[in-house]
Amino acid sequence: MSNPGPTEAAIAARRQQTKDKLGRVERAIAQLRRERGRLAVRAIAERAEVSATFLYENAEARALVQQAVVDSKSRHDRRMGGEHDQIEASWRERALNAESELTRTQNEVFAQREQIGELMGQIRDFDQMVSGDSLQALTTENTTLKRRVQQLAGEHRTLQERLEGARSNLHFANKRIAALEAELLEISRP
């Protein structure tokens, strides 16, 4: 018969070693989280000074590592989601501002055209009733108003181009965000 004393002592020593290794793994995970280090099996194994095999074969160690990696990914996903929301909100605000400015400019152009139409009608009326000097002043004012309309039309075109650019940038950003989300999904799949 074998002596149960040395066997039990060896088993107890083995259990203590495993317990010590698990403690080092927990501390390594905590340190990597504080340092915002990469939570991966190799990084945890190096920091805890244990083998990667131990992390894979020991059920408790494997559970600790898996939970740390899942927590890290969810924090990363939340951070990326927050960044995505900020970028999208920024582009959305720019597009809304551009559309608002375009609407304001269109209203201004419309009001100017109405005013020009009214003034043209008045010129025709005055043309029949007014002397040559007054007619010359009205013609000058009409020319000035036409230039103003051309200037407003140019501003309208510029704002239209800015709006198209903002929409294009928003479309590109949405495509990029979708690609990044797809990458995140690929990375998060086991």
Backbone as JSON Lines, residues from 0, in Angstrom:
{"i":0,"aa":"M","n":[0.82,-1.19,0.0],"ca":[0.0,0.0,0.0],"c":[0.86,1.25,0.0]}
{"i":1,"aa":"S","n":[0.36,2.27,-0.72],"ca":[1.11,3.52,-0.78],"c":[0.73,4.4,0.4]}
{"i":2,"aa":"N","n":[1.62,5.27,0.71],"ca":[1.41,6.17,1.83],"c":[0.59,7.37,1.36]}
{"i":3,"aa":"P","n":[-0.61,7.61,1.96],"ca":[-1.45,8.7,1.5],"c":[-0.91,10.07,1.84]}
{"i":4,"aa":"G","n":[-0.02,10.21,2.73],"ca":[0.51,11.5,3.15],"c":[1.19,12.27,2.04]}
{"i":5,"aa":"P","n":[2.19,11.69,1.33],"ca":[2.88,12.43,0.28],"c":[1.96,12.75,-0.9]}
{"i":6,"aa":"T","n":[1.03,11.88,-1.22],"ca":[0.11,12.13,-2.33],"c":[-0.8,13.31,-2.01]}
{"i":7,"aa":"E","n":[-1.33,13.3,-0.81],"ca":[-2.2,14.41,-0.39],"c":[-1.41,15.71,-0.36]}
{"i":8,"aa":"A","n":[-0.18,15.65,0.08],"ca":[0.66,16.86,0.12],"c":[0.92,17.37,-1.28]}
{"i":9,"aa":"A","n":[1.15,16.46,-2.23],"ca":[1.4,16.87,-3.62],"c":[0.15,17.5,-4.22]}
{"i":10,"aa":"I","n":[-1.0,16.9,-3.92],"ca":[-2.27,17.45,-4.43],"c":[-2.52,18.82,-3.82]}
{"i":11,"aa":"A","n":[-2.27,18.96,-2.53],"ca":[-2.47,20.25,-1.86],"c":[-1.52,21.3,-2.44]}
{"i":12,"aa":"A","n":[-0.28,20.91,-2.73],"ca":[0.7,21.84,-3.32],"c":[0.25,22.26,-4.71]}
{"i":13,"aa":"R","n":[-0.25,21.29,-5.46],"ca":[-0.73,21.57,-6.81],"c":[-1.92,22.54,-6.78]}
{"i":14,"aa":"R","n":[-2.82,22.3,-5.84],"ca":[-3.98,23.2,-5.69],"c":[-3.53,24.61,-5.29]}
{"i":15,"aa":"Q","n":[-2.55,24.68,-4.4],"ca":[-2.04,25.99,-3.98],"c":[-1.38,26.72,-5.15]}
{"i":16,"aa":"Q","n":[-0.62,25.98,-5.96],"ca":[0.0,26.57,-7.16],"c":[-1.07,27.12,-8.1]}
{"i":17,"aa":"T","n":[-2.1,26.34,-8.32],"ca":[-3.18,26.76,-9.2],"c":[-3.86,28.0,-8.63]}
{"i":18,"aa":"K","n":[-4.1,28.0,-7.33],"ca":[-4.73,29.15,-6.67],"c":[-3.85,30.4,-6.83]}
{"i":19,"aa":"D","n":[-2.53,30.24,-6.64],"ca":[-1.6,31.35,-6.81],"c":[-1.64,31.88,-8.25]}
{"i":20,"aa":"K","n":[-1.64,30.96,-9.2],"ca":[-1.69,31.36,-10.62],"c":[-2.99,32.11,-10.93]}
{"i":21,"aa":"L","n":[-4.1,31.61,-10.38],"ca":[-5.38,32.3,-10.6],"c":[-5.36,33.71,-10.01]}
{"i":22,"aa":"G","n":[-4.73,33.85,-8.85],"ca":[-4.6,35.18,-8.24],"c":[-3.78,36.11,-9.13]}
{"i":23,"aa":"R","n":[-2.68,35.58,-9.69],"ca":[-1.85,36.4,-10.6],"c":[-2.63,36.77,-11.85]}
{"i":24,"aa":"V","n":[-3.43,35.84,-12.35],"ca":[-4.26,36.13,-13.53],"c":[-5.24,37.25,-13.23]}
{"i":25,"aa":"E","n":[-5.9,37.17,-12.07],"ca":[-6.86,38.22,-11.69],"c":[-6.15,39.58,-11.58]}
{"i":26,"aa":"R","n":[-4.98,39.59,-10.95],"ca":[-4.23,40.85,-10.81],"c":[-3.79,41.37,-12.18]}
{"i":27,"aa":"A","n":[-3.36,40.49,-13.05],"ca":[-2.92,40.89,-14.39],"c":[-4.08,41.51,-15.17]}
{"i":28,"aa":"I","n":[-5.24,40.89,-15.07],"ca":[-6.42,41.44,-15.76],"c":[-6.75,42.82,-15.2]}
{"i":29,"aa":"A","n":[-6.72,42.96,-13.88],"ca":[-7.01,44.26,-13.26],"c":[-6.0,45.32,-13.7]}
{"i":30,"aa":"Q","n":[-4.71,44.96,-13.75],"ca":[-3.68,45.9,-14.19],"c":[-3.89,46.32,-15.64]}
{"i":31,"aa":"L","n":[-4.17,45.36,-16.5],"ca":[-4.39,45.67,-17.91],"c":[-5.61,46.56,-18.1]}
{"i":32,"aa":"R","n":[-6.63,46.33,-17.3],"ca":[-7.81,47.2,-17.39],"c":[-7.46,48.63,-16.97]}
{"i":33,"aa":"R","n":[-6.73,48.76,-15.86],"ca":[-6.35,50.1,-15.39],"c":[-5.49,50.82,-16.42]}
{"i":34,"aa":"E","n":[-4.58,50.07,-17.03],"ca":[-3.67,50.65,-18.02],"c":[-4.3,50.73,-19.4]}
{"i":35,"aa":"R","n":[-5.54,50.23,-19.5],"ca":[-6.24,50.18,-20.78],"c":[-5.45,49.39,-21.81]}
{"i":36,"aa":"G","n":[-4.77,48.36,-21.3],"ca":[-4.0,47.48,-22.17],"c":[-4.91,46.52,-22.91]}
{"i":37,"aa":"R","n":[-4.32,45.82,-23.86],"ca":[-5.1,44.88,-24.67],"c":[-5.38,43.62,-23.85]}
{"i":38,"aa":"L","n":[-6.64,43.3,-23.7],"ca":[-7.03,42.12,-22.94],"c":[-7.14,40.94,-23.9]}
{"i":39,"aa":"A","n":[-6.04,40.22,-24.04],"ca":[-5.99,39.03,-24.89],"c":[-5.26,37.95,-24.09]}
{"i":40,"aa":"V","n":[-5.44,36.72,-24.5],"ca":[-4.87,35.59,-23.76],"c":[-3.36,35.75,-23.61]}
{"i":41,"aa":"R","n":[-2.68,36.05,-24.7],"ca":[-1.21,36.17,-24.63],"c":[-0.78,37.31,-23.69]}
{"i":42,"aa":"A","n":[-1.46,38.46,-23.78],"ca":[-1.09,39.59,-22.94],"c":[-1.32,39.26,-21.46]}
{"i":43,"aa":"I","n":[-2.42,38.61,-21.17],"ca":[-2.73,38.25,-19.78],"c":[-1.72,37.21,-19.29]}
{"i":44,"aa":"A","n":[-1.4,36.22,-20.12],"ca":[-0.45,35.18,-19.73],"c":[0.92,35.79,-19.43]}
{"i":45,"aa":"E","n":[1.37,36.7,-20.28],"ca":[2.68,37.34,-20.04],"c":[2.67,38.15,-18.76]}
{"i":46,"aa":"R","n":[1.62,38.93,-18.55],"ca":[1.55,39.79,-17.37],"c":[1.45,38.95,-16.1]}
{"i":47,"aa":"A","n":[0.71,37.83,-16.13],"ca":[0.52,36.98,-14.95],"c":[1.66,35.99,-14.77]}
{"i":48,"aa":"E","n":[2.55,35.93,-15.77],"ca":[3.68,34.99,-15.74],"c":[3.18,33.55,-15.61]}
{"i":49,"aa":"V","n":[2.18,33.23,-16.43],"ca":[1.68,31.86,-16.54],"c":[1.68,31.5,-18.02]}
{"i":50,"aa":"S","n":[1.52,30.24,-18.32],"ca":[1.5,29.84,-19.72],"c":[0.1,30.05,-20.29]}
{"i":51,"aa":"A","n":[0.06,30.27,-21.59],"ca":[-1.24,30.4,-22.27],"c":[-2.0,29.09,-22.16]}
{"i":52,"aa":"T","n":[-1.28,27.98,-22.11],"ca":[-1.91,26.67,-21.97],"c":[-2.69,26.6,-20.67]}
{"i":53,"aa":"F","n":[-2.1,27.15,-19.59],"ca":[-2.8,27.17,-18.3],"c":[-4.13,27.93,-18.43]}
{"i":54,"aa":"L","n":[-4.09,29.06,-19.14],"ca":[-5.31,29.86,-19.3],"c":[-6.37,29.13,-20.11]}
{"i":55,"aa":"Y","n":[-5.94,28.3,-21.03],"ca":[-6.91,27.56,-21.85],"c":[-7.41,26.31,-21.13]}
{"i":56,"aa":"E","n":[-6.53,25.62,-20.39],"ca":[-6.89,24.34,-19.82],"c":[-7.59,24.45,-18.47]}
{"i":57,"aa":"N","n":[-7.25,25.46,-17.67],"ca":[-7.87,25.61,-16.37],"c":[-9.22,26.32,-16.56]}
{"i":58,"aa":"A","n":[-10.28,25.68,-16.09],"ca":[-11.64,26.19,-16.31],"c":[-11.83,27.57,-15.68]}
{"i":59,"aa":"E","n":[-11.34,27.75,-14.44],"ca":[-11.5,29.04,-13.77],"c":[-10.72,30.14,-14.49]}
{"i":60,"aa":"A","n":[-9.5,29.84,-14.89],"ca":[-8.68,30.82,-15.61],"c":[-9.32,31.16,-16.94]}
{"i":61,"aa":"R","n":[-9.8,30.14,-17.65],"ca":[-10.46,30.36,-18.94],"c":[-11.68,31.27,-18.76]}
{"i":62,"aa":"A","n":[-12.47,31.03,-17.72],"ca":[-13.65,31.84,-17.45],"c":[-13.27,33.29,-17.14]}
{"i":63,"aa":"L","n":[-12.21,33.47,-16.34],"ca":[-11.74,34.83,-16.02],"c":[-11.32,35.58,-17.29]}
{"i":64,"aa":"V","n":[-10.56,34.91,-18.13],"ca":[-10.07,35.54,-19.36],"c":[-11.22,35.85,-20.3]}
{"i":65,"aa":"Q","n":[-12.12,34.88,-20.46],"ca":[-13.25,35.11,-21.37],"c":[-14.1,36.28,-20.89]}
{"i":66,"aa":"Q","n":[-14.36,36.36,-19.6],"ca":[-15.16,37.46,-19.07],"c":[-14.44,38.8,-19.26]}
{"i":67,"aa":"A","n":[-13.13,38.81,-19.03],"ca":[-12.36,40.04,-19.21],"c":[-12.4,40.5,-20.66]}
{"i":68,"aa":"V","n":[-12.25,39.56,-21.59],"ca":[-12.27,39.9,-23.01],"c":[-13.65,40.42,-23.41]}
{"i":69,"aa":"V","n":[-14.71,39.76,-22.94],"ca":[-16.08,40.2,-23.26],"c":[-16.32,41.6,-22.69]}
{"i":70,"aa":"D","n":[-15.91,41.84,-21.44],"ca":[-16.07,43.17,-20.84],"c":[-15.31,44.22,-21.63]}
{"i":71,"aa":"S","n":[-14.1,43.88,-22.03],"ca":[-13.27,44.81,-22.8],"c":[-13.93,45.15,-24.13]}
{"i":72,"aa":"K","n":[-14.44,44.12,-24.8],"ca":[-15.1,44.36,-26.09],"c":[-16.35,45.2,-25.92]}
{"i":73,"aa":"S","n":[-17.12,44.95,-24.86],"ca":[-18.34,45.74,-24.68],"c":[-18.0,47.18,-24.36]}
{"i":74,"aa":"R","n":[-16.93,47.42,-23.57],"ca":[-16.5,48.8,-23.31],"c":[-16.04,49.45,-24.6]}
{"i":75,"aa":"H","n":[-15.29,48.7,-25.4],"ca":[-14.81,49.21,-26.69],"c":[-16.0,49.53,-27.6]}
{"i":76,"aa":"D","n":[-16.98,48.62,-27.62],"ca":[-18.17,48.83,-28.45],"c":[-18.93,50.07,-28.01]}
{"i":77,"aa":"R","n":[-19.06,50.26,-26.69],"ca":[-19.76,51.46,-26.2],"c":[-19.0,52.72,-26.58]}
{"i":78,"aa":"R","n":[-17.66,52.67,-26.44],"ca":[-16.86,53.83,-26.79],"c":[-16.98,54.14,-28.28]}
{"i":79,"aa":"M","n":[-16.9,53.08,-29.1],"ca":[-17.01,53.28,-30.55],"c":[-18.41,53.76,-30.91]}
{"i":80,"aa":"G","n":[-19.42,53.23,-30.22],"ca":[-20.79,53.69,-30.47],"c":[-20.94,55.16,-30.12]}
{"i":81,"aa":"G","n":[-20.32,55.57,-29.02],"ca":[-20.36,56.99,-28.63],"c":[-19.67,57.87,-29.66]}
{"i":82,"aa":"E","n":[-18.52,57.42,-30.13],"ca":[-17.8,58.18,-31.16],"c":[-18.63,58.24,-32.44]}
{"i":83,"aa":"H","n":[-19.23,57.12,-32.79],"ca":[-20.09,57.07,-33.99],"c":[-21.24,58.06,-33.84]}
{"i":84,"aa":"D","n":[-21.88,58.08,-32.66],"ca":[-23.0,58.99,-32.44],"c":[-22.56,60.44,-32.52]}
{"i":85,"aa":"Q","n":[-21.37,60.75,-31.99],"ca":[-20.87,62.13,-32.05],"c":[-20.6,62.55,-33.48]}
{"i":86,"aa":"I","n":[-19.96,61.68,-34.24],"ca":[-19.66,62.0,-35.64],"c":[-20.95,62.19,-36.42]}
{"i":87,"aa":"E","n":[-21.88,61.26,-36.23],"ca":[-23.14,61.35,-36.97],"c":[-23.9,62.61,-36.58]}
{"i":88,"aa":"A","n":[-23.91,62.94,-35.29],"ca":[-24.6,64.16,-34.85],"c":[-23.95,65.4,-35.45]}
{"i":89,"aa":"S","n":[-22.64,65.4,-35.52],"ca":[-21.92,66.54,-36.11],"c":[-22.29,66.72,-37.58]}
{"i":90,"aa":"W","n":[-22.28,65.6,-38.33],"ca":[-22.63,65.7,-39.76],"c":[-24.1,66.06,-39.94]}
{"i":91,"aa":"R","n":[-24.94,65.5,-39.1],"ca":[-26.37,65.8,-39.19],"c":[-26.59,67.29,-38.94]}
{"i":92,"aa":"E","n":[-25.91,67.84,-37.93],"ca":[-26.06,69.25,-37.61],"c":[-25.57,70.12,-38.77]}
{"i":93,"aa":"R","n":[-24.44,69.74,-39.37],"ca":[-23.93,70.49,-40.51],"c":[-24.92,70.48,-41.67]}
{"i":94,"aa":"A","n":[-25.48,69.31,-41.94],"ca":[-26.44,69.2,-43.04],"c":[-27.69,70.03,-42.74]}
{"i":95,"aa":"L","n":[-28.16,69.98,-41.49],"ca":[-29.33,70.78,-41.13],"c":[-29.04,72.27,-41.23]}
{"i":96,"aa":"N","n":[-27.84,72.67,-40.8],"ca":[-27.46,74.08,-40.91],"c":[-27.39,74.52,-42.37]}
{"i":97,"aa":"A","n":[-26.82,73.67,-43.21],"ca":[-26.72,74.0,-44.63],"c":[-28.11,74.08,-45.25]}
{"i":98,"aa":"E","n":[-28.99,73.15,-44.92],"ca":[-30.34,73.19,-45.46],"c":[-31.09,74.41,-44.96]}
{"i":99,"aa":"S","n":[-30.9,74.77,-43.7],"ca":[-31.54,75.96,-43.14],"c":[-31.06,77.21,-43.86]}
{"i":100,"aa":"E","n":[-29.76,77.28,-44.08],"ca":[-29.19,78.44,-44.78],"c":[-29.68,78.49,-46.22]}
{"i":101,"aa":"L","n":[-29.78,77.35,-46.86],"ca":[-30.29,77.29,-48.23],"c":[-31.73,77.77,-48.29]}
{"i":102,"aa":"T","n":[-32.55,77.34,-47.36],"ca":[-33.95,77.77,-47.3],"c":[-34.03,79.27,-47.09]}
{"i":103,"aa":"R","n":[-33.21,79.78,-46.18],"ca":[-33.22,81.22,-45.92],"c":[-32.82,81.99,-47.18]}
{"i":104,"aa":"T","n":[-31.8,81.51,-47.87],"ca":[-31.34,82.17,-49.09],"c":[-32.4,82.11,-50.19]}
{"i":105,"aa":"Q","n":[-33.05,80.97,-50.32],"ca":[-34.1,80.85,-51.32],"c":[-35.23,81.81,-51.03]}
{"i":106,"aa":"N","n":[-35.61,81.94,-49.77],"ca":[-36.65,82.91,-49.39],"c":[-36.21,84.33,-49.7]}
{"i":107,"aa":"E","n":[-34.95,84.63,-49.44],"ca":[-34.41,85.97,-49.73],"c":[-34.45,86.25,-51.23]}
{"i":108,"aa":"V","n":[-34.03,85.27,-52.03],"ca":[-34.05,85.44,-53.49],"c":[-35.49,85.65,-53.97]}
{"i":109,"aa":"F","n":[-36.42,84.86,-53.44],"ca":[-37.81,84.99,-53.83],"c":[-38.33,86.39,-53.49]}
{"i":110,"aa":"A","n":[-38.01,86.87,-52.27],"ca":[-38.45,88.21,-51.86],"c":[-37.83,89.28,-52.77]}
{"i":111,"aa":"Q","n":[-36.56,89.11,-53.12],"ca":[-35.9,90.08,-54.01],"c":[-36.55,90.08,-55.39]}
{"i":112,"aa":"R","n":[-36.89,88.89,-55.88],"ca":[-37.54,88.81,-57.19],"c":[-38.91,89.48,-57.17]}
{"i":113,"aa":"E","n":[-39.64,89.28,-56.09],"ca":[-40.94,89.95,-55.97],"c":[-40.76,91.47,-55.96]}
{"i":114,"aa":"Q","n":[-39.75,91.92,-55.22],"ca":[-39.5,93.36,-55.15],"c":[-39.09,93.89,-56.52]}
{"i":115,"aa":"I","n":[-38.27,93.13,-57.23],"ca":[-37.86,93.56,-58.58],"c":[-39.07,93.63,-59.5]}
{"i":116,"aa":"G","n":[-39.94,92.63,-59.4],"ca":[-41.15,92.64,-60.22],"c":[-42.0,93.87,-59.94]}
{"i":117,"aa":"E","n":[-42.18,94.19,-58.67],"ca":[-42.95,95.38,-58.3],"c":[-42.27,96.65,-58.83]}
{"i":118,"aa":"L","n":[-40.97,96.74,-58.67],"ca":[-40.24,97.92,-59.14],"c":[-40.29,98.05,-60.67]}
{"i":119,"aa":"M","n":[-40.22,96.89,-61.35],"ca":[-40.31,96.94,-62.81],"c":[-41.68,97.48,-63.23]}
{"i":120,"aa":"G","n":[-42.71,97.04,-62.52],"ca":[-44.04,97.56,-62.81],"c":[-44.12,99.06,-62.55]}
{"i":121,"aa":"Q","n":[-43.5,99.5,-61.47],"ca":[-43.49,100.93,-61.16],"c":[-42.72,101.71,-62.23]}
{"i":122,"aa":"I","n":[-41.62,101.12,-62.72],"ca":[-40.83,101.79,-63.76],"c":[-41.68,101.98,-65.0]}
{"i":123,"aa":"R","n":[-42.41,100.95,-65.36],"ca":[-43.26,101.06,-66.54],"c":[-44.31,102.15,-66.34]}
{"i":124,"aa":"D","n":[-44.86,102.18,-65.11],"ca":[-45.86,103.22,-64.82],"c":[-45.21,104.6,-64.86]}
{"i":125,"aa":"F","n":[-44.04,104.74,-64.26],"ca":[-43.36,106.04,-64.23],"c":[-42.88,106.44,-65.6]}
{"i":126,"aa":"D","n":[-42.53,105.45,-66.39],"ca":[-42.03,105.74,-67.73],"c":[-43.05,106.55,-68.51]}
{"i":127,"aa":"Q","n":[-44.27,106.29,-68.26],"ca":[-45.32,107.02,-68.95],"c":[-45.58,108.37,-68.3]}
{"i":128,"aa":"M","n":[-45.29,108.52,-67.0],"ca":[-45.64,109.73,-66.27],"c":[-44.45,110.62,-65.92]}
{"i":129,"aa":"V","n":[-43.22,110.1,-65.91],"ca":[-42.1,110.82,-65.32],"c":[-41.18,111.35,-66.42]}
{"i":130,"aa":"S","n":[-40.45,112.41,-66.05],"ca":[-39.49,113.01,-66.98],"c":[-38.26,112.13,-67.14]}
{"i":131,"aa":"G","n":[-37.36,112.55,-68.03],"ca":[-36.16,111.79,-68.37],"c":[-35.2,111.61,-67.2]}
{"i":132,"aa":"D","n":[-35.0,112.64,-66.34],"ca":[-34.08,112.54,-65.21],"c":[-34.55,111.49,-64.2]}
{"i":133,"aa":"S","n":[-35.82,111.52,-63.9],"ca":[-36.37,110.53,-62.96],"c":[-36.26,109.13,-63.54]}
{"i":134,"aa":"L","n":[-36.49,109.07,-64.85],"ca":[-36.39,107.77,-65.52],"c":[-34.96,107.24,-65.42]}
{"i":135,"aa":"Q","n":[-33.97,108.13,-65.58],"ca":[-32.57,107.72,-65.47],"c":[-32.26,107.21,-64.06]}
{"i":136,"aa":"A","n":[-32.77,107.84,-63.05],"ca":[-32.54,107.41,-61.66],"c":[-33.18,106.03,-61.42]}
{"i":137,"aa":"L","n":[-34.37,105.87,-61.96],"ca":[-35.04,104.58,-61.81],"c":[-34.3,103.47,-62.55]}
{"i":138,"aa":"T","n":[-33.78,103.8,-63.73],"ca":[-33.03,102.82,-64.5],"c":[-31.77,102.4,-63.74]}
{"i":139,"aa":"T","n":[-31.1,103.38,-63.13],"ca":[-29.91,103.09,-62.33],"c":[-30.26,102.19,-61.15]}
{"i":140,"aa":"E","n":[-31.35,102.51,-60.47],"ca":[-31.78,101.68,-59.34],"c":[-32.15,100.27,-59.81]}
{"i":141,"aa":"N","n":[-32.78,100.19,-60.95],"ca":[-33.14,98.89,-61.51],"c":[-31.88,98.07,-61.8]}
{"i":142,"aa":"T","n":[-30.87,98.72,-62.38],"ca":[-29.61,98.03,-62.68],"c":[-28.96,97.54,-61.38]}
{"i":143,"aa":"T","n":[-28.99,98.36,-60.35],"ca":[-28.44,97.99,-59.05],"c":[-29.18,96.77,-58.48]}
{"i":144,"aa":"L","n":[-30.48,96.79,-58.6],"ca":[-31.27,95.67,-58.09],"c":[-30.99,94.39,-58.88]}
{"i":145,"aa":"K","n":[-30.79,94.51,-60.18],"ca":[-30.47,93.33,-60.99],"c":[-29.13,92.74,-60.56]}
{"i":146,"aa":"R","n":[-28.16,93.61,-60.28],"ca":[-26.87,93.12,-59.79],"c":[-27.02,92.4,-58.45]}
{"i":147,"aa":"R","n":[-27.87,92.98,-57.61],"ca":[-28.11,92.35,-56.3],"c":[-28.73,90.96,-56.48]}
{"i":148,"aa":"V","n":[-29.65,90.84,-57.42],"ca":[-30.27,89.55,-57.7],"c":[-29.22,88.56,-58.19]}
{"i":149,"aa":"Q","n":[-28.32,89.03,-59.08],"ca":[-27.26,88.14,-59.56],"c":[-26.35,87.7,-58.41]}
{"i":150,"aa":"Q","n":[-26.05,88.62,-57.52],"ca":[-25.21,88.3,-56.36],"c":[-25.91,87.26,-55.48]}
{"i":151,"aa":"L","n":[-27.2,87.46,-55.22],"ca":[-27.95,86.51,-54.4],"c":[-28.04,85.15,-55.09]}
{"i":152,"aa":"A","n":[-28.18,85.15,-56.4],"ca":[-28.22,83.88,-57.13],"c":[-26.88,83.16,-56.99]}
{"i":153,"aa":"G","n":[-25.78,83.9,-57.04],"ca":[-24.45,83.3,-56.84],"c":[-24.32,82.72,-55.44]}
{"i":154,"aa":"E","n":[-24.79,83.45,-54.44],"ca":[-24.76,82.94,-53.07],"c":[-25.61,81.68,-52.96]}
{"i":155,"aa":"H","n":[-26.74,81.69,-53.63],"ca":[-27.63,80.52,-53.63],"c":[-26.91,79.31,-54.2]}
{"i":156,"aa":"R","n":[-26.21,79.5,-55.33],"ca":[-25.47,78.4,-55.93],"c":[-24.38,77.89,-54.98]}
{"i":157,"aa":"T","n":[-23.67,78.82,-54.35],"ca":[-22.61,78.43,-53.4],"c":[-23.19,77.61,-52.25]}
{"i":158,"aa":"L","n":[-24.29,78.06,-51.7],"ca":[-24.91,77.33,-50.6],"c":[-25.43,75.98,-51.06]}
{"i":159,"aa":"Q","n":[-25.94,75.92,-52.29],"ca":[-26.42,74.65,-52.84],"c":[-25.25,73.66,-52.95]}
{"i":160,"aa":"E","n":[-24.09,74.17,-53.42],"ca":[-22.91,73.31,-53.53],"c":[-22.44,72.85,-52.16]}
{"i":161,"aa":"R","n":[-22.48,73.73,-51.16],"ca":[-22.1,73.35,-49.8],"c":[-23.03,72.27,-49.26]}
{"i":162,"aa":"L","n":[-24.32,72.44,-49.52],"ca":[-25.28,71.45,-49.07],"c":[-25.0,70.1,-49.72]}
{"i":163,"aa":"E","n":[-24.73,70.1,-51.01],"ca":[-24.41,68.84,-51.7],"c":[-23.14,68.22,-51.13]}
{"i":164,"aa":"G","n":[-22.15,69.06,-50.84],"ca":[-20.91,68.56,-50.24],"c":[-21.17,67.96,-48.87]}
{"i":165,"aa":"A","n":[-21.99,68.62,-48.06],"ca":[-22.31,68.11,-46.73],"c":[-23.06,66.79,-46.84]}
{"i":166,"aa":"R","n":[-23.99,66.72,-47.78],"ca":[-24.73,65.46,-47.96],"c":[-23.78,64.35,-48.41]}
{"i":167,"aa":"S","n":[-22.86,64.69,-49.3],"ca":[-21.9,63.7,-49.78],"c":[-21.0,63.23,-48.63]}
{"i":168,"aa":"N","n":[-20.54,64.17,-47.82],"ca":[-19.7,63.81,-46.67],"c":[-20.48,62.94,-45.69]}
{"i":169,"aa":"L","n":[-21.76,63.26,-45.47],"ca":[-22.59,62.48,-44.57],"c":[-22.75,61.06,-45.12]}
{"i":170,"aa":"H","n":[-22.97,60.96,-46.42],"ca":[-23.12,59.65,-47.05],"c":[-21.83,58.84,-46.9]}
{"i":171,"aa":"F","n":[-20.69,59.49,-47.14],"ca":[-19.4,58.81,-46.99],"c":[-19.19,58.38,-45.55]}
{"i":172,"aa":"A","n":[-19.53,59.26,-44.6],"ca":[-19.36,58.93,-43.18],"c":[-20.23,57.74,-42.8]}
{"i":173,"aa":"N","n":[-21.47,57.72,-43.32],"ca":[-22.36,56.59,-43.03],"c":[-21.78,55.3,-43.57]}
{"i":174,"aa":"K","n":[-21.21,55.34,-44.79],"ca":[-20.6,54.15,-45.37],"c":[-19.42,53.7,-44.51]}
{"i":175,"aa":"R","n":[-18.59,54.65,-44.1],"ca":[-17.41,54.33,-43.3],"c":[-17.82,53.74,-41.95]}
{"i":176,"aa":"I","n":[-18.85,54.32,-41.35],"ca":[-19.33,53.83,-40.06],"c":[-19.86,52.41,-40.22]}
{"i":177,"aa":"A","n":[-20.59,52.16,-41.3],"ca":[-21.1,50.82,-41.54],"c":[-19.95,49.83,-41.72]}
{"i":178,"aa":"A","n":[-18.9,50.25,-42.42],"ca":[-17.74,49.37,-42.61],"c":[-17.06,49.09,-41.26]}
{"i":179,"aa":"L","n":[-16.93,50.12,-40.44],"ca":[-16.3,49.93,-39.13],"c":[-17.16,49.03,-38.24]}
{"i":180,"aa":"E","n":[-18.46,49.19,-38.31],"ca":[-19.34,48.32,-37.54],"c":[-19.22,46.88,-38.01]}
{"i":181,"aa":"A","n":[-19.09,46.69,-39.32],"ca":[-18.92,45.34,-39.85],"c":[-17.6,44.75,-39.35]}
{"i":182,"aa":"E","n":[-16.55,45.58,-39.32],"ca":[-15.26,45.1,-38.81],"c":[-15.38,44.71,-37.35]}
{"i":183,"aa":"L","n":[-16.1,45.55,-36.59],"ca":[-16.27,45.25,-35.16],"c":[-17.01,43.93,-34.98]}
{"i":184,"aa":"L","n":[-18.02,43.7,-35.81],"ca":[-18.75,42.45,-35.71],"c":[-17.86,41.27,-36.05]}
{"i":185,"aa":"E","n":[-17.02,41.42,-37.08],"ca":[-16.11,40.35,-37.45],"c":[-15.11,40.06,-36.34]}
{"i":186,"aa":"I","n":[-14.62,41.12,-35.71],"ca":[-13.64,40.97,-34.64],"c":[-14.3,40.32,-33.42]}
{"i":187,"aa":"S","n":[-15.55,40.67,-33.13],"ca":[-16.2,40.17,-31.94],"c":[-16.67,38.75,-32.07]}
{"i":188,"aa":"R","n":[-16.75,38.23,-33.26],"ca":[-17.17,36.83,-33.44],"c":[-16.03,35.9,-33.04]}
{"i":189,"aa":"P","n":[-16.35,34.83,-32.29],"ca":[-15.28,33.92,-31.85],"c":[-14.75,33.07,-32.98]}
